[in-house]
Coordinates of C-alpha atoms in Angstrom, one line a residue:
X16 CA 188.4 140.4 68.8
X17 CA 190.2 142.7 66.3
X18 CA 188.1 143.7 63.3
X19 CA 190.5 142.1 60.8
X20 CA 190.2 138.8 62.7
X21 CA 186.5 139.0 62.9
X22 CA 186.2 139.5 59.1
X23 CA 188.6 136.6 58.5
X24 CA 186.8 134.2 60.8
X25 CA 183.4 135.4 59.6
X26 CA 184.2 134.5 56.0
X27 CA 182.3 131.4 55.0
X28 CA 185.5 129.9 53.4
X29 CA 187.9 130.5 56.3
X30 CA 187.2 127.4 58.3
X31 CA 186.9 125.0 55.2
X32 CA 190.2 126.5 53.9
X33 CA 192.1 125.9 57.2
X34 CA 190.8 122.4 57.7
X35 CA 191.5 121.6 54.0
X36 CA 195.1 122.7 54.4
X37 CA 195.5 120.6 57.5
X38 CA 194.0 117.6 55.7
X39 CA 196.4 118.1 52.7
X40 CA 199.3 118.1 55.2
X41 CA 198.0 114.9 56.8
X42 CA 198.0 113.2 53.4
X43 CA 201.8 113.2 53.4
X44 CA 202.5 112.3 57.0
X45 CA 203.6 108.7 57.9
X46 CA 200.7 106.2 58.0
X47 CA 200.1 102.7 59.4
X48 CA 202.5 100.4 57.5
X49 CA 200.7 97.1 58.1
X50 CA 199.5 95.2 55.0
X51 CA 201.2 97.7 52.6
X52 CA 199.5 100.6 54.4
X53 CA 196.0 99.1 54.2
X54 CA 195.8 98.0 57.8
X55 CA 193.5 95.1 58.8
X56 CA 189.9 96.1 58.1
X57 CA 191.4 98.2 55.3
X58 CA 192.8 95.1 53.6
X59 CA 189.2 93.7 53.4
X60 CA 188.0 97.0 52.1
X61 CA 190.8 97.0 49.5
X62 CA 189.6 93.6 48.2
X63 CA 186.1 95.0 47.8
X64 CA 187.4 98.1 46.1
X65 CA 189.4 95.9 43.7
X66 CA 186.7 93.3 42.9
X67 CA 183.5 95.3 43.4
X68 CA 180.2 93.4 43.8
X69 CA 181.8 90.3 42.5
X70 CA 184.1 90.0 45.4
X71 CA 184.2 86.6 47.1
X72 CA 184.7 88.3 50.5
X73 CA 181.4 90.2 50.3
X74 CA 179.3 89.1 53.3
X75 CA 176.1 90.3 55.1
X76 CA 178.2 92.8 57.1
X77 CA 180.5 94.2 54.4
X78 CA 177.6 94.8 52.1
X79 CA 176.4 97.4 54.6
X80 CA 179.8 99.2 54.1
X81 CA 179.8 98.9 50.3
X82 CA 178.8 102.4 49.1
X83 CA 182.1 104.4 49.5
X84 CA 184.1 101.3 48.4
X85 CA 181.9 100.9 45.3
X86 CA 182.3 104.6 44.5
X87 CA 186.1 104.4 44.4
X88 CA 185.8 101.1 42.4
X89 CA 183.7 102.9 39.8
X90 CA 186.0 105.9 39.6
X91 CA 189.1 103.6 39.1
X92 CA 187.3 101.7 36.4
X93 CA 186.2 104.9 34.6
X94 CA 189.7 106.3 34.5
X95 CA 191.5 103.0 34.0
X96 CA 193.5 103.2 37.3
X97 CA 195.1 100.0 38.5
X98 CA 193.9 98.7 41.8
X99 CA 197.3 98.9 43.6
X100 CA 197.4 99.5 47.4
X101 CA 199.2 102.8 47.0
X102 CA 196.6 104.1 44.5
X103 CA 193.6 103.0 46.7
X104 CA 195.2 104.5 49.8
X105 CA 195.7 107.9 48.0
X106 CA 192.1 107.7 46.7
X107 CA 190.8 107.3 50.2
X108 CA 192.9 110.1 51.5
X109 CA 191.6 112.4 48.8
X110 CA 188.0 111.4 49.4
X111 CA 188.4 111.9 53.1
X112 CA 189.9 115.4 52.6
X113 CA 187.0 116.4 50.3
X114 CA 184.4 115.0 52.7
X115 CA 185.9 116.6 55.8
X116 CA 186.1 120.0 54.0
X117 CA 182.5 119.7 52.9
X118 CA 181.6 118.8 56.5
X119 CA 183.3 122.0 57.7
X120 CA 181.2 124.0 55.2
X121 CA 178.0 122.4 56.4
X122 CA 178.9 123.0 60.1
X123 CA 179.7 126.6 59.4
X124 CA 176.3 127.0 57.7
X125 CA 174.6 125.4 60.8
X126 CA 176.4 127.8 63.1
X127 CA 175.3 130.8 60.9
X128 CA 171.8 129.5 60.8
X129 CA 171.6 129.7 64.6
X130 CA 173.5 133.0 64.7
X131 CA 176.4 131.9 66.8
X132 CA 179.0 134.5 67.7
X133 CA 182.4 134.2 66.0
X134 CA 183.9 133.0 69.2
X135 CA 181.3 130.3 69.6
X136 CA 181.8 129.3 66.0
X137 CA 185.6 129.0 66.5
X138 CA 185.1 126.9 69.6
X139 CA 182.5 124.8 67.8
X140 CA 184.9 124.1 65.0
X141 CA 187.5 123.0 67.6
X142 CA 185.0 120.7 69.2
X143 CA 183.8 119.1 66.0
X144 CA 187.0 118.8 64.0
X145 CA 190.1 119.2 66.2
X146 CA 190.2 115.6 67.4
X147 CA 192.0 112.3 66.8
X148 CA 189.0 110.9 65.0
X149 CA 188.8 113.5 62.2
X150 CA 192.3 114.8 61.6
X151 CA 194.5 111.9 62.8
X152 CA 193.0 108.4 62.4
X153 CA 191.5 109.4 59.1
X154 CA 194.9 109.7 57.5
X155 CA 196.9 107.3 59.6
X156 CA 194.5 104.5 58.7
X157 CA 192.8 105.8 55.6
X158 CA 191.1 102.8 54.0
X159 CA 188.1 102.8 56.2
X160 CA 184.4 104.0 56.0
X161 CA 184.7 106.2 59.1
X162 CA 185.1 109.5 57.3
X163 CA 182.1 108.9 54.9
X164 CA 180.0 108.0 58.0
X165 CA 181.2 111.3 59.7
X166 CA 180.3 113.3 56.6
X167 CA 176.8 111.7 56.2
X168 CA 176.1 112.3 59.9
X169 CA 176.9 116.0 59.5
X170 CA 174.8 116.0 56.3
X171 CA 171.8 114.5 58.2
X172 CA 171.9 117.3 60.8
X173 CA 172.4 119.9 58.1
X174 CA 169.4 118.9 56.1
X175 CA 167.4 118.4 59.2
X176 CA 167.8 122.0 60.4
X177 CA 166.9 123.1 56.8
X178 CA 163.8 120.9 56.7
X179 CA 164.9 119.1 53.5
X180 CA 163.3 115.7 54.1
X181 CA 164.0 114.3 50.6
X182 CA 167.7 115.0 51.2
X183 CA 167.5 113.3 54.6
X184 CA 166.0 110.3 52.9
X185 CA 168.8 110.2 50.3
X186 CA 171.5 110.5 52.9
X187 CA 169.8 107.8 55.0
X188 CA 169.9 105.4 52.0
X189 CA 173.5 106.1 51.3
X190 CA 174.2 105.8 55.0
X191 CA 172.5 102.4 55.1
X192 CA 175.3 101.1 52.9
X193 CA 178.1 103.0 54.7
X194 CA 177.3 102.9 58.4
X195 CA 173.9 101.2 58.6
X196 CA 172.7 102.9 61.9
X197 CA 172.5 106.1 59.8
X198 CA 169.3 104.8 58.2
X199 CA 167.1 104.6 61.3
X200 CA 168.6 108.0 62.4
X201 CA 167.4 109.5 59.1
X202 CA 163.9 107.8 59.4
X203 CA 163.5 109.3 62.9
X204 CA 164.3 112.8 61.6
X205 CA 161.8 112.4 58.7
X206 CA 159.0 111.3 61.1
X207 CA 159.6 114.0 63.6
X208 CA 161.0 117.0 61.7
X209 CA 159.8 119.8 64.2
X210 CA 162.8 121.5 65.7
X211 CA 161.2 123.9 68.1
X212 CA 159.6 121.8 70.8
X213 CA 158.3 123.3 74.1
X214 CA 160.1 121.8 77.1
X215 CA 157.7 120.6 79.8
X216 CA 159.7 118.7 82.5
X217 CA 158.8 115.3 83.8
X218 CA 158.4 114.8 87.5
X219 CA 161.5 113.7 89.3
X220 CA 159.9 110.4 90.2
X221 CA 159.3 109.6 86.5
X222 CA 162.9 110.4 85.6
X223 CA 164.0 108.3 88.5
X224 CA 162.0 105.3 87.2
X225 CA 163.3 105.8 83.7
X226 CA 166.8 105.9 84.9
X227 CA 166.3 102.8 87.0
X228 CA 164.9 100.9 84.0
X229 CA 168.0 101.8 82.0
X230 CA 170.2 100.8 84.9
X231 CA 168.5 97.5 85.2
X232 CA 169.0 96.8 81.5
X233 CA 172.7 97.4 81.7
X234 CA 173.2 95.4 84.9
X235 CA 171.1 92.4 83.8
X236 CA 172.7 92.3 80.4
X237 CA 176.2 92.7 81.8
X238 CA 175.5 89.9 84.3
X239 CA 174.1 87.7 81.6
X240 CA 177.0 88.2 79.3
X241 CA 179.8 87.8 81.9
X242 CA 178.4 85.2 84.3
X243 CA 175.7 83.3 82.4
X244 CA 177.1 83.2 78.9
X245 CA 180.6 83.4 80.4
X246 CA 181.8 85.6 77.5
X247 CA 185.5 86.4 77.4
X248 CA 187.6 89.0 75.7
X249 CA 188.2 87.1 72.5
X250 CA 189.9 89.8 70.4
X251 CA 193.6 89.3 69.9
X252 CA 195.8 91.7 72.0
X253 CA 192.7 93.2 73.7
X254 CA 192.7 94.2 77.4
X255 CA 191.2 91.3 79.4
X256 CA 188.4 91.8 82.0
X257 CA 189.5 92.6 85.5
X258 CA 187.2 90.5 87.6
X259 CA 188.5 92.2 90.7
X260 CA 187.3 95.6 89.4
X261 CA 184.0 94.3 88.1
X262 CA 181.9 95.7 91.0
X263 CA 183.3 99.2 90.2
X264 CA 182.8 98.5 86.5
X265 CA 179.2 97.5 87.0
X266 CA 178.6 100.6 89.1
X267 CA 180.1 103.0 86.6
X268 CA 178.2 101.5 83.7
X269 CA 174.9 101.6 85.7
X270 CA 175.6 105.3 86.6
X271 CA 176.0 106.2 82.9
X272 CA 172.8 104.4 82.0
X273 CA 170.9 106.1 84.8
X274 CA 171.4 109.5 83.3
X275 CA 170.8 108.6 79.6
X276 CA 167.0 108.9 79.5
X277 CA 167.1 112.6 80.5
X278 CA 167.0 113.3 76.7
X279 CA 163.4 112.0 76.7
X280 CA 162.4 113.9 79.9
X281 CA 160.1 116.2 78.0
X282 CA 156.3 115.8 78.7
X283 CA 155.6 117.2 75.3
X284 CA 156.6 113.9 73.7
X285 CA 153.6 112.2 75.5
X286 CA 151.0 114.6 74.3
X287 CA 148.6 113.4 71.6
X288 CA 148.6 116.9 70.0
X289 CA 152.4 116.7 69.5
X290 CA 152.1 113.4 67.5
X291 CA 149.2 114.8 65.5
X292 CA 151.3 117.8 64.5
X293 CA 154.2 115.6 63.5
X294 CA 152.7 112.7 61.6
X295 CA 151.6 113.3 58.0
X296 CA 150.8 110.9 55.2
X297 CA 153.6 112.3 53.0
X298 CA 156.3 111.6 55.6
X299 CA 155.0 108.1 56.4
X300 CA 154.9 107.3 52.7
X301 CA 158.5 108.7 52.3
X302 CA 159.7 106.4 55.2
X303 CA 158.0 103.4 53.6
X304 CA 159.6 104.2 50.2
X305 CA 163.0 104.5 51.8
X306 CA 162.6 101.1 53.5
X307 CA 161.3 99.4 50.4
X308 CA 164.2 100.8 48.3
X309 CA 166.7 99.7 50.9
X310 CA 165.2 96.2 51.0
X311 CA 165.3 96.0 47.2
X312 CA 168.9 97.2 46.8
X313 CA 170.0 94.9 49.6
X314 CA 168.3 91.9 48.0
X315 CA 169.8 92.7 44.7
X316 CA 173.4 92.5 46.0
X317 CA 174.5 88.9 46.3
X318 CA 176.5 88.0 49.4
X319 CA 178.6 84.9 49.9
X320 CA 178.1 84.4 53.6
X321 CA 176.3 85.6 56.7
X322 CA 178.5 87.5 59.2
X323 CA 178.1 87.1 62.9
X324 CA 178.4 90.8 63.2
X325 CA 174.9 91.3 61.9
X326 CA 173.3 89.1 64.6
X327 CA 171.3 90.9 67.4
X328 CA 173.2 89.0 70.1
X329 CA 176.6 90.0 68.7
X330 CA 175.6 93.7 68.4
X331 CA 174.4 93.7 72.0
X332 CA 177.5 91.9 73.2
X333 CA 180.2 93.8 71.3
X334 CA 178.9 97.2 72.4
X335 CA 178.2 96.4 76.0
X336 CA 180.5 93.6 77.1
X337 CA 183.7 95.6 76.6
X338 CA 182.5 98.5 78.7
X339 CA 183.3 96.2 81.7
X340 CA 187.0 95.8 80.8
X341 CA 187.8 98.5 83.3
X342 CA 185.8 101.1 85.3
X343 CA 184.7 104.1 83.1
X344 CA 186.9 102.8 80.2
X345 CA 184.2 104.0 77.7
X346 CA 184.3 107.6 79.0
X347 CA 188.1 107.5 79.1
X348 CA 188.5 106.4 75.5
X349 CA 185.8 108.7 74.1
X350 CA 187.7 111.5 75.8
X351 CA 191.0 110.3 74.2
X352 CA 189.4 109.9 70.8
X353 CA 187.0 112.8 70.5
X354 CA 188.5 115.3 72.9
X355 CA 186.7 117.7 75.2
X356 CA 183.2 116.8 74.1
X357 CA 183.1 113.9 76.6
X358 CA 183.9 116.2 79.5
X359 CA 181.4 118.8 78.3
X360 CA 178.7 116.1 78.2
X361 CA 179.5 115.3 81.8
X362 CA 179.7 118.9 82.9
X363 CA 176.5 120.1 81.3
X364 CA 174.4 116.9 80.8
X365 CA 171.3 117.9 82.7
X366 CA 170.8 121.2 80.8
X367 CA 172.2 119.7 77.6
X368 CA 169.6 116.9 77.7
X369 CA 166.8 119.5 77.9
X370 CA 168.4 121.4 75.0
X371 CA 168.4 118.1 72.9
X372 CA 164.8 117.4 73.7
X373 CA 163.8 120.7 72.1
X374 CA 165.0 119.4 68.7
X375 CA 162.1 117.0 68.7
X376 CA 161.4 113.3 69.4
X377 CA 163.3 112.1 66.3
X378 CA 166.6 113.7 67.5
X379 CA 166.1 112.8 71.2
X380 CA 164.9 109.2 70.4
X381 CA 167.9 108.6 68.1
X382 CA 170.4 109.8 70.7
X383 CA 168.9 107.7 73.5
X384 CA 168.7 104.6 71.3
X385 CA 172.4 105.0 70.3
X386 CA 173.4 105.7 73.9
X387 CA 171.6 102.5 75.1
X388 CA 172.8 100.2 72.3
X389 CA 176.0 101.4 70.8
X390 CA 177.7 104.2 72.9
X391 CA 179.2 102.0 75.6
X392 CA 181.7 100.4 73.3
X393 CA 185.2 101.6 74.3
X394 CA 186.4 101.3 70.6
X395 CA 185.4 104.9 70.1
X396 CA 185.8 104.9 66.3
X397 CA 182.7 102.8 66.1
X398 CA 180.7 105.9 67.2
X399 CA 182.0 108.1 64.3
X400 CA 178.5 108.1 62.9
X401 CA 177.0 109.5 66.1
X402 CA 179.5 111.9 67.7
X403 CA 179.1 114.7 65.0
X404 CA 175.5 115.2 66.3
X405 CA 176.7 115.5 69.9
X406 CA 179.5 117.8 69.0
X407 CA 177.3 120.1 66.8
X408 CA 174.6 120.2 69.4
X409 CA 177.1 120.9 72.2
X410 CA 178.5 123.8 70.1
X411 CA 175.0 125.2 69.7
X412 CA 174.4 124.7 73.4
X413 CA 177.6 126.5 74.4
X414 CA 176.8 129.2 71.9
X415 CA 173.9 130.3 74.2
X416 CA 176.4 131.4 76.9
X417 CA 179.3 133.7 77.3
X418 CA 182.2 132.0 79.1
X419 CA 185.5 133.3 80.3
X420 CA 188.5 133.1 78.0
X421 CA 190.1 130.4 80.3
X422 CA 187.2 128.0 79.5
X423 CA 187.6 128.4 75.8
X424 CA 191.4 128.1 76.0
X425 CA 191.0 124.8 78.0
X426 CA 188.8 123.3 75.3
X427 CA 191.4 124.3 72.6
X428 CA 194.3 122.8 74.6
X429 CA 192.4 119.6 75.5
X430 CA 191.4 119.0 71.9
X431 CA 194.9 119.8 70.6
X432 CA 196.5 117.4 73.1
X433 CA 194.1 114.5 72.4
X434 CA 194.2 115.0 68.6
X435 CA 197.9 114.1 68.8
X436 CA 198.7 115.8 65.5
X437 CA 202.1 116.4 66.9
X438 CA 202.7 112.6 67.6
X439 CA 204.7 110.7 65.0
X440 CA 206.0 107.2 65.8
X441 CA 207.3 104.2 63.8
X442 CA 204.8 101.3 64.0
X443 CA 206.5 98.0 63.7
X444 CA 204.6 94.8 62.7
X445 CA 207.5 92.7 64.0
X446 CA 207.6 94.3 67.4
X447 CA 207.4 91.6 70.1
X448 CA 206.5 93.9 73.0
X449 CA 203.6 91.9 74.3
X450 CA 202.7 92.3 78.0
X451 CA 201.8 89.3 80.3
X452 CA 198.1 90.1 80.0
X453 CA 198.3 89.9 76.2
X454 CA 198.1 93.6 75.4
X455 CA 200.6 95.4 73.2
X456 CA 203.2 97.6 74.9
X457 CA 204.9 100.7 73.5
X458 CA 205.9 101.8 70.9
X459 CA 203.0 100.2 69.0
X460 CA 200.7 101.1 72.0
X461 CA 200.9 104.7 70.7
X462 CA 198.5 103.5 68.0
X463 CA 196.5 100.9 69.9
X464 CA 195.8 103.2 72.9
X465 CA 193.4 105.1 70.6
X466 CA 191.3 102.0 69.8
X467 CA 190.1 101.6 73.4
X468 CA 189.7 97.9 73.6
X469 CA 193.4 97.3 72.9
X470 CA 194.9 99.8 75.3
X471 CA 197.0 98.6 78.2
X472 CA 195.9 98.9 81.8
X473 CA 198.5 101.6 82.5
X474 CA 197.3 103.6 79.6
X475 CA 193.7 103.3 80.8
X476 CA 194.8 104.5 84.2
X477 CA 196.8 107.5 82.9
X478 CA 194.1 108.5 80.4
X479 CA 191.6 108.3 83.2
X480 CA 193.7 110.6 85.5
X481 CA 194.1 113.0 82.6
X482 CA 190.4 113.1 82.0
X483 CA 189.7 113.8 85.7
X484 CA 192.3 116.6 85.8
X485 CA 190.9 118.2 82.6
X486 CA 187.4 118.0 84.0
X487 CA 188.4 119.6 87.2
X488 CA 190.2 122.4 85.3
X489 CA 187.0 123.0 83.2
X490 CA 184.9 123.2 86.4
X491 CA 187.4 125.6 88.0
X492 CA 187.2 127.8 84.9
X493 CA 183.4 128.0 85.4
X494 CA 183.1 128.6 89.1
X495 CA 184.5 130.9 91.6
X496 CA 185.1 128.5 94.4
X497 CA 185.0 130.2 97.8
X498 CA 184.9 128.1 101.0
X499 CA 181.8 128.7 103.1
X500 CA 180.1 130.6 100.3
X501 CA 177.9 129.7 97.3
X502 CA 179.8 129.1 94.1
X503 CA 179.4 131.9 91.5
X504 CA 179.2 130.9 87.8
X505 CA 181.7 132.6 85.6
X506 CA 179.3 132.5 82.6
X507 CA 176.0 133.9 81.7
X508 CA 173.2 133.3 79.3
X509 CA 173.3 136.0 76.6
X510 CA 172.0 134.5 73.3
X511 CA 169.1 132.0 73.7
X512 CA 168.9 130.0 70.4
X513 CA 165.7 130.2 68.5
X514 CA 165.1 126.7 67.3

């Protein structure tokens, strides 16, 4: 890499400036026109922004999304700005731009903390930020709480590696009223803050049993939802279940669940000495204070109704049931929404799970919990609070190795293609292109194909083929395939990360 380019990329303001410029450009590109640009969930959020805590639409679900909405409400009140749709949309776009730029700065600091090479930092930025979730959906459908959740997730990781437990607690409390799963994630990091855990592998039989237990959970719950409760796809325009493909769908879901517990495959987590070294009265008190404060704030905010979204059954159903729409639909849509990270997880999962476990039980337990309960939902945007951790961790993991230029180029091309920054289309609320199975055809499918549950069967198929092709290309870039001979890796370990 030329010296000039190294100095440019090495500057702490380079990546934030580039992403900030892209975000400013995205502010002015065409956006979703539905409901005056507010969209569907965005229309409900607009009502809350306008009316604040006195809103008649505030229920037990929306109160857990209230923080960024209340923040904009207060700013508008302070400056006497009218609550018009255009003004609220612009406010969200500006807020999203600021939060994404701050996220870039924190990720840059994380990379510097672990002494990643400039090439690894560049690829890491591509993995974390060059995707549909961050640079496209954020501005096409701006009145959402997704970007604040993304920012808070990055902030949790940032303060975790710095050992700033009070800041983790503060971020967790804010997260509880933005994307509520951020709260237990924060509490886990407070209880288990050690980031340099010795890896002692489980026996293969133990991992096999753990995998089978997770498999059994997925299969039993899937059977219960589909055949006992006889749940149906009840979302308008969503892709219906294919009962003919259910055997393959069950197998694919079970396969994913089987490999999930590898993140806990560290015997250190079972040692009494490890727990003694982690637990302290101060951290336990801090967790208790956070929970009490959350309970008091939640109790102080009046809600007008109880939403079904907050029930345990609904949370289990909505995140697992739709994974059976089509085989591997979850993997396909996470690839489409977040880019190469999904393929990298598949490619390096065994070694990557070991890498995760070295960040401690709090990190590993949080990741496994989210995998088991939330990660199977094909509506990938629902995982916006979680994928920043995976993308940052993967960037750090890859930073331990030196790959060929083809591998890096493929990551860049895959993320650029799936980010779809080049795609502009005219969404039409009055379009009558409804397919026989109830899904929405093109041109509006250009939008719905990124929401997973609402993609058509043909889109699922073509995205699946694209994912397989891209995965094969990544594999070929790593291995020298010679028939009759052992494959030779095209990368080497050159910079083990000191956690």
